[in-house]
CSV table of C-alpha atoms in Angstrom, one decimal:
chain,number,residue,atom,x,y,z
A,1,UNK,CA,-68.6,157.0,-62.9
A,2,UNK,CA,-68.0,158.9,-66.1
A,3,UNK,CA,-70.6,161.4,-67.1
A,4,UNK,CA,-72.4,160.9,-70.4
A,5,UNK,CA,-74.4,163.3,-72.5
A,6,UNK,CA,-77.6,162.0,-70.9
A,7,UNK,CA,-76.5,162.7,-67.3
A,8,UNK,CA,-75.8,165.4,-64.9
A,9,UNK,CA,-72.6,165.4,-62.8
A,10,UNK,CA,-73.1,165.0,-59.1
A,11,UNK,CA,-71.0,165.0,-56.0
A,12,UNK,CA,-71.6,163.6,-52.6
A,13,UNK,CA,-70.2,161.4,-49.8
A,14,UNK,CA,-70.3,157.6,-50.1
A,15,UNK,CA,-69.4,154.5,-48.2
A,16,UNK,CA,-67.5,151.8,-50.2
A,17,UNK,CA,-67.3,148.9,-47.7
A,18,UNK,CA,-68.6,147.6,-44.4
A,19,UNK,CA,-66.5,149.9,-42.3
A,20,UNK,CA,-69.3,152.4,-43.1
A,21,UNK,CA,-66.8,155.3,-43.4
A,22,UNK,CA,-67.9,157.9,-45.9
A,23,UNK,CA,-65.6,159.7,-48.3
A,24,UNK,CA,-66.1,162.3,-51.1
A,25,UNK,CA,-67.5,160.7,-54.3
A,26,UNK,CA,-68.1,161.8,-57.8
A,27,UNK,CA,-71.0,160.2,-59.8
A,28,UNK,CA,-73.7,161.1,-62.2
A,29,UNK,CA,-77.5,161.5,-62.1
A,30,UNK,CA,-79.8,161.0,-65.0
A,31,UNK,CA,-80.7,164.1,-67.1
A,32,UNK,CA,-84.1,165.6,-66.1
A,33,UNK,CA,-86.9,163.8,-67.9
A,34,UNK,CA,-90.4,164.9,-68.9
A,35,UNK,CA,-91.8,163.8,-65.5
A,36,UNK,CA,-88.7,164.7,-63.5
A,37,UNK,CA,-87.8,167.5,-61.1
A,38,UNK,CA,-84.1,168.3,-60.5
A,39,UNK,CA,-83.5,169.5,-56.9
A,40,UNK,CA,-80.5,171.4,-55.5
A,41,UNK,CA,-80.1,169.8,-52.0
A,42,UNK,CA,-80.0,172.2,-49.1
A,43,UNK,CA,-80.3,169.8,-46.1
A,44,UNK,CA,-80.4,166.1,-45.5
A,45,UNK,CA,-81.3,164.4,-42.2
A,46,UNK,CA,-79.2,161.5,-40.9
A,47,UNK,CA,-81.5,158.5,-40.3
A,48,UNK,CA,-80.7,155.3,-38.3
A,49,UNK,CA,-81.3,153.5,-41.6
A,50,UNK,CA,-78.4,155.3,-43.1
A,51,UNK,CA,-76.1,153.9,-40.4
A,52,UNK,CA,-77.5,150.4,-40.8
A,53,UNK,CA,-77.1,150.6,-44.6
A,54,UNK,CA,-73.5,152.0,-44.8
A,55,UNK,CA,-72.4,149.1,-42.5
A,56,UNK,CA,-74.5,146.5,-44.4
A,57,UNK,CA,-76.1,145.5,-41.1
A,58,UNK,CA,-79.3,144.4,-42.9
A,59,UNK,CA,-77.3,142.4,-45.5
A,60,UNK,CA,-78.4,144.0,-48.8
A,61,UNK,CA,-76.1,147.0,-49.2
A,62,UNK,CA,-74.7,147.4,-52.7
A,63,UNK,CA,-71.6,149.5,-52.5
A,64,UNK,CA,-70.7,152.3,-53.2
A,65,UNK,CA,-73.7,153.8,-51.3
A,66,UNK,CA,-74.6,157.5,-51.0
A,67,UNK,CA,-77.1,157.5,-48.1
A,68,UNK,CA,-79.7,160.1,-47.2
A,69,UNK,CA,-83.5,160.1,-47.5
A,70,UNK,CA,-84.6,163.1,-45.5
A,71,UNK,CA,-84.0,165.7,-48.2
A,72,UNK,CA,-85.0,169.4,-48.5
A,73,UNK,CA,-84.0,171.5,-51.4
A,74,UNK,CA,-84.9,173.9,-54.2
A,75,UNK,CA,-86.2,173.0,-57.6
A,76,UNK,CA,-83.7,173.9,-60.4
A,77,UNK,CA,-85.3,172.1,-63.4
A,78,UNK,CA,-88.7,170.7,-64.2
A,79,UNK,CA,-89.7,168.4,-67.1
A,80,UNK,CA,-92.3,169.3,-69.7
A,81,UNK,CA,-95.0,167.3,-68.0
A,82,UNK,CA,-94.4,168.7,-64.5
A,83,UNK,CA,-97.3,171.0,-63.6
A,84,UNK,CA,-97.2,171.1,-59.8
A,85,UNK,CA,-93.7,172.4,-59.2
A,86,UNK,CA,-91.7,175.2,-60.7
A,87,UNK,CA,-88.1,176.4,-60.5
A,88,UNK,CA,-87.3,177.9,-57.1
A,89,UNK,CA,-90.0,175.9,-55.2
A,90,UNK,CA,-88.8,174.5,-51.8
A,91,UNK,CA,-89.5,170.7,-51.8
A,92,UNK,CA,-88.8,167.5,-50.0
A,93,UNK,CA,-87.8,164.0,-51.0
A,94,UNK,CA,-88.2,161.1,-48.5
A,95,UNK,CA,-87.5,157.4,-48.4
A,96,UNK,CA,-88.9,156.5,-51.9
A,97,UNK,CA,-88.4,157.9,-55.4
A,98,UNK,CA,-90.4,155.4,-57.5
A,99,UNK,CA,-92.9,152.6,-57.7
A,100,UNK,CA,-94.8,150.8,-60.5
A,101,UNK,CA,-97.7,153.4,-60.2
A,102,UNK,CA,-100.2,150.9,-61.7
A,103,UNK,CA,-100.8,148.1,-59.2
A,104,UNK,CA,-103.7,148.0,-56.7
A,105,UNK,CA,-101.3,149.2,-53.9
A,106,UNK,CA,-100.1,152.2,-55.9
A,107,UNK,CA,-103.7,153.0,-56.9
A,108,UNK,CA,-104.5,153.3,-53.1
A,109,UNK,CA,-101.7,155.8,-52.7
A,110,UNK,CA,-99.6,153.3,-50.8
A,111,UNK,CA,-96.6,153.4,-53.1
A,112,UNK,CA,-94.3,152.6,-50.1
A,113,UNK,CA,-95.8,149.0,-50.1
A,114,UNK,CA,-95.5,148.5,-53.9
A,115,UNK,CA,-93.5,145.3,-54.7
A,116,UNK,CA,-91.5,147.4,-57.2
A,117,UNK,CA,-90.9,150.3,-54.8
A,118,UNK,CA,-87.7,152.2,-55.6
A,119,UNK,CA,-85.8,153.5,-52.5
A,120,UNK,CA,-84.0,156.9,-52.6
A,121,UNK,CA,-80.7,155.1,-52.2
A,122,UNK,CA,-79.3,151.6,-52.5
A,123,UNK,CA,-82.0,150.6,-55.0
A,124,UNK,CA,-82.4,150.1,-58.8
A,125,UNK,CA,-84.0,152.9,-60.6
A,126,UNK,CA,-86.5,152.5,-63.6
A,127,UNK,CA,-83.6,152.7,-66.1
A,128,UNK,CA,-81.5,150.1,-64.2
A,129,UNK,CA,-79.1,152.5,-62.7
A,130,UNK,CA,-78.4,152.7,-59.0
A,131,UNK,CA,-80.1,155.3,-56.8
A,132,UNK,CA,-78.0,157.6,-54.7
A,133,UNK,CA,-79.3,159.5,-51.7
A,134,UNK,CA,-79.2,163.0,-50.2
A,135,UNK,CA,-75.7,163.3,-48.9
A,136,UNK,CA,-75.0,165.0,-52.3
A,137,UNK,CA,-75.5,168.2,-54.2
A,138,UNK,CA,-78.4,167.4,-56.5
A,139,UNK,CA,-81.0,164.7,-57.0
A,140,UNK,CA,-83.4,164.0,-59.9
A,141,UNK,CA,-86.8,162.6,-58.9
A,142,UNK,CA,-90.1,161.7,-60.6
A,143,UNK,CA,-92.6,164.4,-59.7
A,144,UNK,CA,-95.0,162.0,-58.0
A,145,UNK,CA,-92.4,161.5,-55.3
A,146,UNK,CA,-91.6,165.1,-54.6
A,147,UNK,CA,-93.3,166.9,-51.7
A,148,UNK,CA,-94.2,170.5,-51.0
A,149,UNK,CA,-92.8,172.0,-47.8
A,150,UNK,CA,-95.2,174.2,-45.8
A,151,UNK,CA,-94.0,177.8,-45.8
A,152,UNK,CA,-93.8,178.2,-42.1
A,153,UNK,CA,-91.5,175.2,-41.5
A,154,UNK,CA,-87.7,175.8,-41.5
A,155,UNK,CA,-85.8,173.8,-44.1
A,156,UNK,CA,-83.3,172.1,-41.9
A,157,UNK,CA,-85.6,171.2,-39.0
A,158,UNK,CA,-88.3,169.8,-41.2
A,159,UNK,CA,-86.0,167.5,-43.2
A,160,UNK,CA,-86.3,164.6,-40.6
A,161,UNK,CA,-90.1,164.7,-41.0
A,162,UNK,CA,-89.6,163.1,-44.4
A,163,UNK,CA,-88.7,159.8,-42.8
A,164,UNK,CA,-88.9,160.0,-39.0
A,165,UNK,CA,-92.1,162.0,-39.2
A,166,UNK,CA,-94.1,159.9,-41.7
A,167,UNK,CA,-92.8,156.7,-40.0
A,168,UNK,CA,-94.7,157.5,-36.8
A,169,UNK,CA,-97.6,159.5,-38.4
A,170,UNK,CA,-98.8,156.7,-40.7
A,171,UNK,CA,-99.2,154.1,-38.0
A,172,UNK,CA,-100.8,156.6,-35.6
A,173,UNK,CA,-103.4,157.3,-38.3
A,174,UNK,CA,-103.9,153.6,-39.5
A,175,UNK,CA,-104.1,152.0,-36.0
A,176,UNK,CA,-106.4,154.7,-34.6
A,177,UNK,CA,-103.9,156.4,-32.3
A,178,UNK,CA,-105.5,159.8,-32.8
A,179,UNK,CA,-108.4,159.8,-30.4
A,180,UNK,CA,-108.1,162.7,-27.9
A,181,UNK,CA,-107.8,161.6,-24.3
A,182,UNK,CA,-106.4,158.1,-25.1
A,183,UNK,CA,-103.0,157.1,-23.6
A,184,UNK,CA,-100.0,156.6,-25.9
A,185,UNK,CA,-96.7,155.2,-24.8
A,186,UNK,CA,-93.7,156.1,-26.9
A,187,UNK,CA,-90.9,153.6,-26.5
A,188,UNK,CA,-87.5,155.1,-27.3
A,189,UNK,CA,-86.8,158.8,-27.4
A,190,UNK,CA,-84.6,159.2,-30.5
A,191,UNK,CA,-85.3,160.7,-33.9
A,192,UNK,CA,-88.6,158.8,-34.3
A,193,UNK,CA,-89.7,158.9,-30.7
A,194,UNK,CA,-89.3,162.6,-30.2
A,195,UNK,CA,-91.5,163.4,-33.2
A,196,UNK,CA,-94.1,160.8,-32.0
A,197,UNK,CA,-94.4,162.7,-28.7
A,198,UNK,CA,-95.1,165.9,-30.6
A,199,UNK,CA,-97.7,164.2,-32.9
A,200,UNK,CA,-99.3,162.6,-29.9
A,201,UNK,CA,-99.8,165.9,-28.1
A,202,UNK,CA,-101.1,167.5,-31.4
A,203,UNK,CA,-103.7,164.7,-31.6
A,204,UNK,CA,-104.8,165.4,-28.0
A,205,UNK,CA,-103.4,162.2,-26.4
A,206,UNK,CA,-101.9,161.6,-23.0
A,207,UNK,CA,-98.3,160.7,-23.8
A,208,UNK,CA,-95.9,158.7,-21.7
A,209,UNK,CA,-92.3,158.3,-22.8
A,210,UNK,CA,-90.8,154.8,-22.1
A,211,UNK,CA,-87.0,154.8,-22.0
A,212,UNK,CA,-84.1,153.0,-20.4
A,213,UNK,CA,-82.4,156.4,-19.8
A,214,UNK,CA,-83.6,158.3,-16.6
A,215,UNK,CA,-81.6,161.3,-17.7
A,216,UNK,CA,-84.0,162.0,-20.6
A,217,UNK,CA,-87.0,162.6,-18.2
A,218,UNK,CA,-86.7,166.3,-17.9
A,219,UNK,CA,-86.3,166.9,-21.6
A,220,UNK,CA,-89.2,164.5,-22.5
A,221,UNK,CA,-91.6,166.4,-20.2
A,222,UNK,CA,-90.2,170.0,-20.2
A,223,UNK,CA,-88.9,170.3,-23.8
A,224,UNK,CA,-91.1,167.9,-25.8
A,225,UNK,CA,-94.3,168.1,-23.8
A,226,UNK,CA,-94.8,164.5,-22.7
A,227,UNK,CA,-97.2,164.0,-19.8
A,228,UNK,CA,-95.1,161.4,-18.0
A,229,UNK,CA,-91.9,159.4,-18.2
A,230,UNK,CA,-91.4,155.7,-17.4
A,231,UNK,CA,-87.9,154.1,-16.8
A,232,UNK,CA,-88.3,150.7,-18.5
A,233,UNK,CA,-85.5,149.2,-16.5
A,234,UNK,CA,-87.2,150.0,-13.2
A,235,UNK,CA,-89.5,147.0,-12.2
A,236,UNK,CA,-91.5,149.1,-9.7
A,237,UNK,CA,-92.3,151.8,-12.3
A,238,UNK,CA,-93.3,149.1,-14.8
A,239,UNK,CA,-95.5,147.3,-12.3
A,240,UNK,CA,-97.3,150.6,-11.3
A,241,UNK,CA,-98.0,151.4,-15.0
A,242,UNK,CA,-99.3,147.9,-16.0
A,243,UNK,CA,-102.5,147.9,-18.0
A,244,UNK,CA,-102.6,151.7,-18.4
A,245,UNK,CA,-101.9,152.4,-22.0
A,246,UNK,CA,-104.1,152.2,-25.1
A,247,UNK,CA,-101.3,152.1,-27.6
A,248,UNK,CA,-97.5,152.0,-27.7
A,249,UNK,CA,-95.4,153.0,-30.7
A,250,UNK,CA,-92.1,151.2,-30.4
A,251,UNK,CA,-89.3,153.2,-32.1
A,252,UNK,CA,-86.4,151.3,-30.6
A,253,UNK,CA,-83.8,150.3,-33.3
A,254,UNK,CA,-81.9,147.8,-31.1
A,255,UNK,CA,-82.9,144.3,-29.9
A,256,UNK,CA,-85.1,144.7,-26.8
A,257,UNK,CA,-87.7,142.7,-24.8
A,258,UNK,CA,-91.4,143.1,-25.9
A,259,UNK,CA,-92.9,141.5,-22.8
A,260,UNK,CA,-92.6,144.7,-20.6
A,261,UNK,CA,-94.2,146.8,-23.3
A,262,UNK,CA,-97.1,144.3,-23.8
A,263,UNK,CA,-97.7,144.4,-20.0
A,264,UNK,CA,-98.2,148.2,-20.1
A,265,UNK,CA,-101.1,147.8,-22.5
A,266,UNK,CA,-104.8,147.7,-21.6
A,267,UNK,CA,-107.1,145.0,-22.9
A,268,UNK,CA,-107.3,145.5,-26.7
A,269,UNK,CA,-104.1,147.5,-26.6
A,270,UNK,CA,-101.9,147.9,-29.7
A,271,UNK,CA,-98.1,147.7,-29.8
A,272,UNK,CA,-96.9,149.0,-33.2
A,273,UNK,CA,-93.2,148.5,-34.0
A,274,UNK,CA,-91.4,150.9,-36.4
A,275,UNK,CA,-87.8,150.6,-35.2
A,276,UNK,CA,-85.8,148.1,-37.3
A,277,UNK,CA,-83.5,146.0,-35.1
A,278,UNK,CA,-81.0,143.9,-37.1
A,279,UNK,CA,-82.0,140.7,-35.3
A,280,UNK,CA,-85.5,139.2,-34.6
A,281,UNK,CA,-87.3,140.0,-31.4
A,282,UNK,CA,-88.9,137.5,-29.1
A,283,UNK,CA,-92.7,137.7,-29.0
A,284,UNK,CA,-94.4,136.2,-26.0
A,285,UNK,CA,-97.9,135.0,-27.0
A,286,UNK,CA,-99.6,134.6,-23.5
A,287,UNK,CA,-100.0,138.4,-23.0
A,288,UNK,CA,-101.4,138.8,-26.5
A,289,UNK,CA,-104.0,136.0,-26.0
A,290,UNK,CA,-105.0,136.9,-22.4
A,291,UNK,CA,-105.5,140.6,-23.2
A,292,UNK,CA,-106.7,140.4,-26.8
A,293,UNK,CA,-103.7,142.6,-27.7
A,294,UNK,CA,-102.3,143.3,-31.1
A,295,UNK,CA,-98.7,143.7,-32.4
A,296,UNK,CA,-98.4,145.5,-35.7
A,297,UNK,CA,-95.9,147.2,-38.0
A,298,UNK,CA,-95.8,150.0,-40.4
A,299,UNK,CA,-93.3,151.3,-43.0
A,300,UNK,CA,-93.2,155.1,-43.7
A,301,UNK,CA,-96.3,156.1,-45.8
A,302,UNK,CA,-97.5,156.8,-49.3
A,303,UNK,CA,-97.0,160.1,-51.0
A,304,UNK,CA,-100.5,161.4,-50.4
A,305,UNK,CA,-100.2,160.7,-46.7
A,306,UNK,CA,-96.7,162.0,-46.5
A,307,UNK,CA,-97.9,165.4,-47.9
A,308,UNK,CA,-100.8,165.2,-45.4
A,309,UNK,CA,-98.3,164.7,-42.6
A,310,UNK,CA,-96.2,167.7,-43.7
A,311,UNK,CA,-99.4,169.9,-43.9
A,312,UNK,CA,-100.3,168.7,-40.4
A,313,UNK,CA,-96.9,169.7,-39.2
A,314,UNK,CA,-97.3,173.1,-40.8
A,315,UNK,CA,-100.7,173.6,-39.1
A,316,UNK,CA,-99.3,172.6,-35.7
A,317,UNK,CA,-95.9,174.1,-36.2
A,318,UNK,CA,-94.1,170.7,-35.6
A,319,UNK,CA,-90.5,170.3,-36.6
A,320,UNK,CA,-87.7,168.0,-35.4
A,321,UNK,CA,-85.2,169.0,-32.8
A,322,UNK,CA,-81.9,168.9,-34.7
A,323,UNK,CA,-78.2,169.3,-34.4
A,324,UNK,CA,-76.9,170.8,-37.6
A,325,UNK,CA,-73.6,169.4,-38.9
A,326,UNK,CA,-71.1,169.9,-41.7
A,327,UNK,CA,-70.9,167.0,-44.2
A,328,UNK,CA,-67.3,166.3,-43.3
A,329,UNK,CA,-68.5,165.6,-39.7
A,330,UNK,CA,-70.6,162.7,-40.9
A,331,UNK,CA,-68.4,159.8,-39.8
A,332,UNK,CA,-68.2,161.3,-36.3
A,333,UNK,CA,-72.0,161.8,-36.4
A,334,UNK,CA,-72.5,158.1,-37.2
A,335,UNK,CA,-70.3,157.1,-34.2
A,336,UNK,CA,-72.4,159.3,-32.0
A,337,UNK,CA,-75.7,158.1,-33.5
A,338,UNK,CA,-74.6,154.5,-32.7
A,339,UNK,CA,-74.4,155.5,-29.1
A,340,UNK,CA,-77.7,157.5,-29.2
A,341,UNK,CA,-75.7,160.7,-28.6
A,342,UNK,CA,-77.9,163.1,-30.5
A,343,UNK,CA,-80.8,165.3,-29.5
A,344,UNK,CA,-82.6,164.2,-31.6
A,345,UNK,CA,-81.6,164.2,-35.2
A,346,UNK,CA,-78.4,165.2,-37.1
A,347,UNK,CA,-79.1,167.2,-40.2
A,348,UNK,CA,-76.4,167.9,-42.7
A,349,UNK,CA,-76.1,171.5,-44.0
A,350,UNK,CA,-75.4,170.2,-47.5
A,351,UNK,CA,-75.5,173.4,-49.5
A,352,UNK,CA,-73.1,175.3,-47.3
A,353,UNK,CA,-70.6,172.5,-46.5
A,354,UNK,CA,-70.4,170.2,-49.5
A,355,UNK,CA,-67.5,171.5,-51.6
A,356,UNK,CA,-66.6,169.5,-54.7
A,357,UNK,CA,-63.0,168.4,-54.9
């Protein structure tokens, strides 16, 4: 895309077809407006949504696509109406960069559910241009959608909190999964799941990790602080744990059976799904009816709650467990992510490895 006088040159890595392979890509961002903040990107987390999107597995990818919505960087420009940020501030940008700001939903600080929500990539911006994400050198964002990073959190390791963190924090708050002493099951121990374990312990819950992979047991308990571990493919373990959990947060991004998870819940138990499989799941109704159980969903969080989540992480010193990568490793990282071969989130060292060609 040719630059114009009302734009800033930008450079990143983009996918151009359903192979999902990323290559260097020159494009432009809008010039910094009166409500805008321009950010030099330092780090960007690699989310499972990025992988789904570059391969068009959800069916609505508009190529070329520059993924990335777990962004930490430094403010380089501020608009005339920006009062809360200044040049040099360390800030974050998550899954959304815009909404209508005026509807009832936005008025409740739930911009993520606004019908006119603008996603950080693969979306239409207010001016009709396409949004490009954080696998790039700079980004221009409306100040309402910029977040302050607590001083004590390291930039790279807190990047995944901007999607994975809020994706599990918001439902834990909304569905009441914060009562000390209650029993939380975390299904799936990936990018979302490992943060859910840390949040659960910070809220004072008993936390059990539910996984198909027995080899994750020692790290779940010894590294992440879970109280117990349940191998979901072991019928004896499932039977022994039936009816023991108050809540389960299901972070699994692949198609999987819900019946075993519903069986683990007590009466009035809640199963909240936040993983996004590319095909529908089968929902058995008898366990819901016979135990007055609830199945719910949740999608990231609004800006106010996302800042609250970051401040909570600052207070409890919670960061993601990451593997730092160069941007030219991204295609290999996606192959590994598809096989769940990462502990627990790749983060791209954008500032040090993105060289413009």
